[in-house]
Short mmCIF file of C-alpha atoms in Angstrom, two decimals:
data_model
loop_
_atom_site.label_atom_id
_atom_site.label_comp_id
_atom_site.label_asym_id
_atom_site.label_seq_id
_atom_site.Cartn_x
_atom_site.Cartn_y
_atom_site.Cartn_z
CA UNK A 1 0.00 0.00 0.00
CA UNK A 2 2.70 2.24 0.86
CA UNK A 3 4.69 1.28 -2.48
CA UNK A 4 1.20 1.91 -4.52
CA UNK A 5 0.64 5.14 -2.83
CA UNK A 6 3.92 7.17 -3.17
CA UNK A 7 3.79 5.74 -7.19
CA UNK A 8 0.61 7.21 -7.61
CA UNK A 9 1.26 10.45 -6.49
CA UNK A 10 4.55 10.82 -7.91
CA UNK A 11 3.30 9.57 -11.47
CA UNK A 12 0.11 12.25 -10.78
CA UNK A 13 2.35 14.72 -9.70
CA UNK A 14 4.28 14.41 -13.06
CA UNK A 15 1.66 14.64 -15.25
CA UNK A 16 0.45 18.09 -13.37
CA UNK A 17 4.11 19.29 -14.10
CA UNK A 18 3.62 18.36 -17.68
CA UNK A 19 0.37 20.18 -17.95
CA UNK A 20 1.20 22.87 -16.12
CA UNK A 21 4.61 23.42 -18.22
CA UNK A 22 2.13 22.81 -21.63
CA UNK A 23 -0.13 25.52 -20.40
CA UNK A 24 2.86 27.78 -19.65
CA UNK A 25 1.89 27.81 -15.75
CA UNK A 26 4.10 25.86 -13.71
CA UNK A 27 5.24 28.04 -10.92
CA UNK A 28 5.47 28.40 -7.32
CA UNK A 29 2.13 30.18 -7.12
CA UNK A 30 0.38 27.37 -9.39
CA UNK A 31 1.96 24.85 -7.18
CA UNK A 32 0.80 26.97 -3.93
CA UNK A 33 -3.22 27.00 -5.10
CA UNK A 34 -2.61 22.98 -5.62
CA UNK A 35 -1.57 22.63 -2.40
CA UNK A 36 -3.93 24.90 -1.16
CA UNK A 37 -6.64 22.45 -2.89
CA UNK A 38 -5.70 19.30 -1.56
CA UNK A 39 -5.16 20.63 2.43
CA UNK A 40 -7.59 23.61 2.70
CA UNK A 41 -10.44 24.09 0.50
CA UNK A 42 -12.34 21.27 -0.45
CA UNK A 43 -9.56 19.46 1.34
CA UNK A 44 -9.20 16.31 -0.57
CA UNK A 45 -6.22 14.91 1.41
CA UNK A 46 -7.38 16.48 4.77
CA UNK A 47 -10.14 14.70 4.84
CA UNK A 48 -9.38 11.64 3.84
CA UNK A 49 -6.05 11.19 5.36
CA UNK A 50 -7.03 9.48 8.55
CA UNK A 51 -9.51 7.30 6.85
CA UNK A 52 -6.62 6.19 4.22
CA UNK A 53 -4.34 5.05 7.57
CA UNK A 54 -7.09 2.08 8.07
CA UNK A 55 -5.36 0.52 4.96
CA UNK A 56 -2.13 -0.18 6.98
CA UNK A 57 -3.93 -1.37 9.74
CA UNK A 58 -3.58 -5.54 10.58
CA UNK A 59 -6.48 -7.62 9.35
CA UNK A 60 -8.25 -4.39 7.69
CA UNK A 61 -10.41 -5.21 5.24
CA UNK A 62 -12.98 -2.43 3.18
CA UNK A 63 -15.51 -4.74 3.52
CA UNK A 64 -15.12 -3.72 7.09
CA UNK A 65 -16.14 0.04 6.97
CA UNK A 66 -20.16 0.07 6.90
CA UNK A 67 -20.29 2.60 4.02
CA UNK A 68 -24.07 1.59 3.22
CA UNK A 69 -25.27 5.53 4.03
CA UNK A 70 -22.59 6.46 1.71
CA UNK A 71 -23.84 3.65 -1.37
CA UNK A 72 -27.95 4.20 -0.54
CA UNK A 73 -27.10 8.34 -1.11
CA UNK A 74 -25.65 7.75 -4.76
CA UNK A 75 -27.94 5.00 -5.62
CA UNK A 76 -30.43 8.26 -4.93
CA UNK A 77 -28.60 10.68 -6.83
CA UNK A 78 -28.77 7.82 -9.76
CA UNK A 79 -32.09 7.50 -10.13
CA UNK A 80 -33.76 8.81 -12.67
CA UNK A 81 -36.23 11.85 -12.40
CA UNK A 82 -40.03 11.36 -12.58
CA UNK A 83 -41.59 12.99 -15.56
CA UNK A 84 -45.28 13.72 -15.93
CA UNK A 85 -46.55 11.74 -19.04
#
């Protein structure tokens, strides 16, 4: 897990280098507003940091996190509208 995880965010890292440098904006202050995104607002790696330590845990499984809020609130969101025929 550890392996997987510093591989994917080096490679991802990369490629926002080589956009960046494409779009002719890879500087500090670019790099400063994608930091900013990821730890402060919306917080991507803030908020799911701790959760993310349960991989390393013994015996963890993801079976083992009751996410079934989580699954009934997209299965919502997927259902199609109601039109009046």
């Amino acid at each position: 897990m550890a392996l997987t995880s510093v591989q994917f965010w080096y490679s991802n890292f990369q490629r926002m280098a080589h956009f960046f440098r494409q779009d002719s904006m890879n500087t500090v202050r670019t790099w400063l507003k994608v930091a900013a995104y990821f730890t402060i607002t919306p917080g991507m790696l803030r908020r799911t940091f701790l959760p993310y330590l349960n991989f390393f845990r013994p015996g963890f499984h993801p079976w083992s996190v009751d996410d079934r809020r989580l699954i009934a609130a997209v299965e919502r969101r997927l259902q199609p509208t109601q039109s009046a025929s």
